């Protein structure tokens, strides 16, 4: 490699990532309806295709640190999302052997939550249990060097603070494969060195690191090999001391071009990404096959390309999906009230969207509920503190009034006389808002707020309360209360 450390012997190493003839195609559709039609193979207005990756192949072994470099828009982040499993390739095969953690600036972080709360959320997203998060929480906070800022909202953080938090969370996931996407370049020098030490610790443990960066010094210092992506294609892949100088020479050549020639070059290579097709890929694969027939199965690749080219659903598949949607709609209608059924028939699309998978929440739903619960908890704490301050102020004023009344009546009443009075303080006609929490029912909400379902329905006209969901805001009558003086 182009830095200190031993060379990697692939014969004795375990293959962690293997990409073979990968492509990733996006259709640049303008409207949601066109996207839905495309999903069912009904969209006649085909959007402009953009090939973010074109015939990409490489192998990564355990213990290797691979630098992924290239100009902006070359597909570096796309390849990282494919390896992490967030997206799937259009063609080709991708084998990933091990758990993957990806660190990118702001990935998974929620601005309105505190750093501590974000640790819980991102930990859940990465597959950690609540127990594991609790056990590692102090270590993550200490490693992040955020100190008291850990309990401040993320929206108040600088980019460097966000990078520290992201890296610290991922560092304690104990992943097999760690993807670092432009995070280390925004941290301070001290934290950068600590992060580098952590990376080398991972390498000694036989873990694999993929480092995406524009910092050539970091690439040269830390990486065994370099993958140079150039507008979706592999321009070079090999030892750092071979590929990195080639890339640096290209960058120097490019930046010394006049601005007009730079734009012309970008337009040309981006145009190739727009005009690429499976037919061009077939020609490339045929050339590769003729040069090395034993490298892969040509028949398998051609079958996959035919599937991509003819990926529209058959008539039978379309009819099956329509029938399945109709059966689900009828089933839901039978298990709801007549009023709800009328609403469902009036707006079937909205009804299915809200209720089709309501009984089986997905992981994202559970995560959203967890986030909502955290937000509600924070809001309740603030409301409780404000209520306590109001109560203290009211109690002080009440004490002053009672003392003044006692002094005024002391001369006219016997000392042994007792006088008491009870006043009923009528409830205000004003309403209060309430955010529905996971697991809430309308009856439970009414009971908890000393009201009835009928009263809640009366002050929420136009809202179908039988379909309440976590995060929904509804109006409630003010609680009736009595105070004794």
Tab-separated table of N, CA and C in Angstrom, residues 2 6 29 47 67-68 93 109 111 145 154 157 173-174 176 194 206 211 236 303 322 366 408 437 445 481:
chain	number	residue	atom	x	y	z
A	2	UNK	N	0.225	2.389	-0.217
A	2	UNK	CA	0.979	3.621	-0.346
A	2	UNK	C	1.309	4.246	0.980
A	6	UNK	N	1.474	-3.559	6.597
A	6	UNK	CA	1.765	-4.740	5.809
A	6	UNK	C	0.836	-4.836	4.608
A	29	UNK	N	-38.275	11.121	-12.965
A	29	UNK	CA	-39.703	11.392	-13.148
A	29	UNK	C	-40.101	12.629	-12.359
A	47	UNK	N	-39.463	8.545	-18.185
A	47	UNK	CA	-38.618	9.653	-17.791
A	47	UNK	C	-37.198	9.503	-18.317
A	67	UNK	N	-9.840	3.403	-0.197
A	67	UNK	CA	-10.231	4.780	-0.455
A	67	UNK	C	-11.064	4.857	-1.723
A	68	UNK	N	-12.195	5.544	-1.667
A	68	UNK	CA	-13.049	5.737	-2.844
A	68	UNK	C	-12.986	7.214	-3.209
A	93	UNK	N	-24.159	-8.127	-9.813
A	93	UNK	CA	-24.291	-8.787	-8.514
A	93	UNK	C	-23.413	-8.094	-7.486
A	109	UNK	N	-29.629	11.574	11.549
A	109	UNK	CA	-29.741	12.504	12.671
A	109	UNK	C	-30.958	13.412	12.493
A	111	UNK	N	-32.796	16.924	13.539
A	111	UNK	CA	-32.416	18.246	14.068
A	111	UNK	C	-33.100	18.634	15.369
A	145	UNK	N	-16.764	13.873	22.710
A	145	UNK	CA	-16.213	15.120	23.245
A	145	UNK	C	-17.221	16.279	23.209
A	154	UNK	N	-29.897	19.074	18.123
A	154	UNK	CA	-28.906	18.900	17.071
A	154	UNK	C	-28.858	20.104	16.128
A	157	UNK	N	-25.978	22.400	16.519
A	157	UNK	CA	-24.624	21.866	16.339
A	157	UNK	C	-23.964	22.438	15.087
A	173	UNK	N	-20.628	0.520	17.204
A	173	UNK	CA	-21.520	-0.510	16.665
A	173	UNK	C	-20.795	-1.838	16.493
A	174	UNK	N	-19.456	-1.790	16.506
A	174	UNK	CA	-18.629	-2.967	16.254
A	174	UNK	C	-18.985	-3.604	14.912
A	176	UNK	N	-18.608	-5.060	10.944
A	176	UNK	CA	-17.618	-5.790	10.151
A	176	UNK	C	-17.064	-4.897	9.044
A	194	UNK	N	-7.912	10.937	16.902
A	194	UNK	CA	-8.575	9.891	17.681
A	194	UNK	C	-9.396	8.980	16.771
A	206	UNK	N	-9.219	-6.957	11.933
A	206	UNK	CA	-9.624	-7.628	10.695
A	206	UNK	C	-10.867	-7.046	10.064
A	211	UNK	N	-13.329	4.321	2.840
A	211	UNK	CA	-13.199	5.746	3.148
A	211	UNK	C	-13.459	6.577	1.897
A	236	UNK	N	-9.953	3.387	-12.233
A	236	UNK	CA	-8.797	2.628	-11.770
A	236	UNK	C	-9.058	2.017	-10.410
A	303	UNK	N	-29.429	-12.999	-19.226
A	303	UNK	CA	-30.769	-13.169	-18.663
A	303	UNK	C	-31.131	-11.989	-17.765
A	322	UNK	N	-54.283	-5.575	-8.713
A	322	UNK	CA	-55.560	-4.860	-8.600
A	322	UNK	C	-56.539	-5.653	-7.749
A	366	UNK	N	-42.280	1.912	13.669
A	366	UNK	CA	-41.875	1.805	15.070
A	366	UNK	C	-40.858	2.881	15.423
A	408	UNK	N	-58.084	41.314	58.384
A	408	UNK	CA	-59.271	42.182	58.337
A	408	UNK	C	-60.389	41.659	59.221
A	437	UNK	N	-50.479	9.676	21.197
A	437	UNK	CA	-49.295	8.869	21.429
A	437	UNK	C	-49.524	7.439	20.943
A	445	UNK	N	-58.105	8.353	26.009
A	445	UNK	CA	-57.799	9.785	26.044
A	445	UNK	C	-58.889	10.538	26.801
A	481	UNK	N	-61.990	21.276	37.250
A	481	UNK	CA	-61.273	21.123	38.513
A	481	UNK	C	-61.920	21.970	39.583
